[in-house]
Amino acid sequence: MKRFLDLTGNIYPDLVKVFYTNLQFSGDSFVSHVKGVDMVITNDVWTVVAGLKFSGIRINRGNLGVIEDFNKI
């Protein structure tokens, strides 16, 4: 018996499940494929959806000494 996607209401749990099942990390983006549609979530898209902002000093091995009271743990 073939099961069809449940497309009732405001949220479609079956499409969400397929989206996360097919989700992969490619380069610097998340990519998924649902019902013939490729979806790419870049850093710019993710920051808008999550309500995040890129600001301040980027932390890397080269500048850890510059940031006062930085706890590596």
JSON list of C-alpha atoms in Angstrom, two decimals:
[
{"chain": "A", "resi": 1, "resn": "MET", "atom": "CA", "xyz": [0.00, 0.00, 0.00]},
{"chain": "A", "resi": 2, "resn": "LYS", "atom": "CA", "xyz": [1.48, 3.33, -1.07]},
{"chain": "A", "resi": 3, "resn": "ARG", "atom": "CA", "xyz": [1.40, 6.08, 1.56]},
{"chain": "A", "resi": 4, "resn": "PHE", "atom": "CA", "xyz": [0.69, 9.64, 0.44]},
{"chain": "A", "resi": 5, "resn": "LEU", "atom": "CA", "xyz": [2.03, 12.76, 2.11]},
{"chain": "A", "resi": 6, "resn": "ASP", "atom": "CA", "xyz": [-0.25, 14.34, 4.70]},
{"chain": "A", "resi": 7, "resn": "LEU", "atom": "CA", "xyz": [-0.81, 17.88, 3.40]},
{"chain": "A", "resi": 8, "resn": "THR", "atom": "CA", "xyz": [-3.51, 19.06, 5.79]},
{"chain": "A", "resi": 9, "resn": "GLY", "atom": "CA", "xyz": [-3.24, 22.04, 8.13]},
{"chain": "A", "resi": 10, "resn": "ASN", "atom": "CA", "xyz": [-0.57, 24.74, 8.43]},
{"chain": "A", "resi": 11, "resn": "ILE", "atom": "CA", "xyz": [2.35, 22.39, 9.11]},
{"chain": "A", "resi": 12, "resn": "TYR", "atom": "CA", "xyz": [3.16, 19.40, 6.94]},
{"chain": "A", "resi": 13, "resn": "PRO", "atom": "CA", "xyz": [4.93, 16.83, 9.17]},
{"chain": "A", "resi": 14, "resn": "ASP", "atom": "CA", "xyz": [5.58, 14.43, 6.28]},
{"chain": "A", "resi": 15, "resn": "LEU", "atom": "CA", "xyz": [7.36, 17.12, 4.23]},
{"chain": "A", "resi": 16, "resn": "VAL", "atom": "CA", "xyz": [9.40, 18.16, 7.27]},
{"chain": "A", "resi": 17, "resn": "LYS", "atom": "CA", "xyz": [10.45, 14.53, 7.76]},
{"chain": "A", "resi": 18, "resn": "VAL", "atom": "CA", "xyz": [11.47, 14.18, 4.10]},
{"chain": "A", "resi": 19, "resn": "PHE", "atom": "CA", "xyz": [13.36, 17.49, 4.28]},
{"chain": "A", "resi": 20, "resn": "TYR", "atom": "CA", "xyz": [15.44, 16.39, 7.29]},
{"chain": "A", "resi": 21, "resn": "THR", "atom": "CA", "xyz": [15.90, 12.85, 5.93]},
{"chain": "A", "resi": 22, "resn": "ASN", "atom": "CA", "xyz": [17.47, 14.26, 2.76]},
{"chain": "A", "resi": 23, "resn": "LEU", "atom": "CA", "xyz": [19.42, 17.08, 4.47]},
{"chain": "A", "resi": 24, "resn": "GLN", "atom": "CA", "xyz": [23.14, 17.14, 3.69]},
{"chain": "A", "resi": 25, "resn": "PHE", "atom": "CA", "xyz": [25.97, 19.58, 4.32]},
{"chain": "A", "resi": 26, "resn": "SER", "atom": "CA", "xyz": [27.65, 20.68, 1.09]},
{"chain": "A", "resi": 27, "resn": "GLY", "atom": "CA", "xyz": [30.44, 23.27, 1.09]},
{"chain": "A", "resi": 28, "resn": "ASP", "atom": "CA", "xyz": [29.17, 25.96, 3.46]},
{"chain": "A", "resi": 29, "resn": "SER", "atom": "CA", "xyz": [25.44, 25.31, 2.97]},
{"chain": "A", "resi": 30, "resn": "PHE", "atom": "CA", "xyz": [22.77, 22.81, 3.93]},
{"chain": "A", "resi": 31, "resn": "VAL", "atom": "CA", "xyz": [21.07, 21.18, 0.94]},
{"chain": "A", "resi": 32, "resn": "SER", "atom": "CA", "xyz": [17.90, 19.08, 0.80]},
{"chain": "A", "resi": 33, "resn": "HIS", "atom": "CA", "xyz": [15.70, 17.70, -2.00]},
{"chain": "A", "resi": 34, "resn": "VAL", "atom": "CA", "xyz": [11.91, 17.39, -1.51]},
{"chain": "A", "resi": 35, "resn": "LYS", "atom": "CA", "xyz": [9.32, 16.59, -4.18]},
{"chain": "A", "resi": 36, "resn": "GLY", "atom": "CA", "xyz": [11.65, 17.55, -7.03]},
{"chain": "A", "resi": 37, "resn": "VAL", "atom": "CA", "xyz": [12.75, 20.82, -5.42]},
{"chain": "A", "resi": 38, "resn": "ASP", "atom": "CA", "xyz": [16.34, 21.47, -4.34]},
{"chain": "A", "resi": 39, "resn": "MET", "atom": "CA", "xyz": [16.52, 23.64, -1.23]},
{"chain": "A", "resi": 40, "resn": "VAL", "atom": "CA", "xyz": [19.75, 25.37, -0.23]},
{"chain": "A", "resi": 41, "resn": "ILE", "atom": "CA", "xyz": [20.13, 27.00, 3.18]},
{"chain": "A", "resi": 42, "resn": "THR", "atom": "CA", "xyz": [23.12, 29.34, 3.18]},
{"chain": "A", "resi": 43, "resn": "ASN", "atom": "CA", "xyz": [24.57, 31.16, 6.19]},
{"chain": "A", "resi": 44, "resn": "ASP", "atom": "CA", "xyz": [22.66, 34.29, 5.13]},
{"chain": "A", "resi": 45, "resn": "VAL", "atom": "CA", "xyz": [19.35, 32.42, 5.02]},
{"chain": "A", "resi": 46, "resn": "TRP", "atom": "CA", "xyz": [20.02, 30.62, 8.31]},
{"chain": "A", "resi": 47, "resn": "THR", "atom": "CA", "xyz": [20.88, 33.84, 10.18]},
{"chain": "A", "resi": 48, "resn": "VAL", "atom": "CA", "xyz": [17.59, 35.43, 9.06]},
{"chain": "A", "resi": 49, "resn": "VAL", "atom": "CA", "xyz": [15.50, 32.35, 9.95]},
{"chain": "A", "resi": 50, "resn": "ALA", "atom": "CA", "xyz": [17.20, 31.88, 13.32]},
{"chain": "A", "resi": 51, "resn": "GLY", "atom": "CA", "xyz": [17.27, 35.62, 14.08]},
{"chain": "A", "resi": 52, "resn": "LEU", "atom": "CA", "xyz": [21.06, 35.67, 14.50]},
{"chain": "A", "resi": 53, "resn": "LYS", "atom": "CA", "xyz": [23.50, 38.44, 13.61]},
{"chain": "A", "resi": 54, "resn": "PHE", "atom": "CA", "xyz": [27.12, 38.21, 12.53]},
{"chain": "A", "resi": 55, "resn": "SER", "atom": "CA", "xyz": [29.01, 40.87, 14.41]},
{"chain": "A", "resi": 56, "resn": "GLY", "atom": "CA", "xyz": [32.08, 41.31, 16.56]},
{"chain": "A", "resi": 57, "resn": "ILE", "atom": "CA", "xyz": [35.43, 39.60, 16.28]},
{"chain": "A", "resi": 58, "resn": "ARG", "atom": "CA", "xyz": [35.66, 36.20, 14.63]},
{"chain": "A", "resi": 59, "resn": "ILE", "atom": "CA", "xyz": [37.40, 33.79, 16.99]},
{"chain": "A", "resi": 60, "resn": "ASN", "atom": "CA", "xyz": [40.15, 31.62, 15.57]},
{"chain": "A", "resi": 61, "resn": "ARG", "atom": "CA", "xyz": [43.53, 30.28, 16.68]},
{"chain": "A", "resi": 62, "resn": "GLY", "atom": "CA", "xyz": [45.30, 33.42, 15.50]},
{"chain": "A", "resi": 63, "resn": "ASN", "atom": "CA", "xyz": [43.47, 35.93, 17.66]},
{"chain": "A", "resi": 64, "resn": "LEU", "atom": "CA", "xyz": [42.59, 34.11, 20.91]},
{"chain": "A", "resi": 65, "resn": "GLY", "atom": "CA", "xyz": [45.22, 36.12, 22.78]},
{"chain": "A", "resi": 66, "resn": "VAL", "atom": "CA", "xyz": [43.62, 39.40, 21.71]},
{"chain": "A", "resi": 67, "resn": "ILE", "atom": "CA", "xyz": [40.27, 38.67, 23.38]},
{"chain": "A", "resi": 68, "resn": "GLU", "atom": "CA", "xyz": [40.36, 39.32, 27.13]},
{"chain": "A", "resi": 69, "resn": "ASP", "atom": "CA", "xyz": [38.81, 36.75, 29.47]},
{"chain": "A", "resi": 70, "resn": "PHE", "atom": "CA", "xyz": [38.14, 34.27, 26.66]},
{"chain": "A", "resi": 71, "resn": "ASN", "atom": "CA", "xyz": [37.54, 30.80, 28.07]},
{"chain": "A", "resi": 72, "resn": "LYS", "atom": "CA", "xyz": [38.52, 28.13, 25.52]},
{"chain": "A", "resi": 73, "resn": "ILE", "atom": "CA", "xyz": [36.24, 25.60, 27.22]}
]
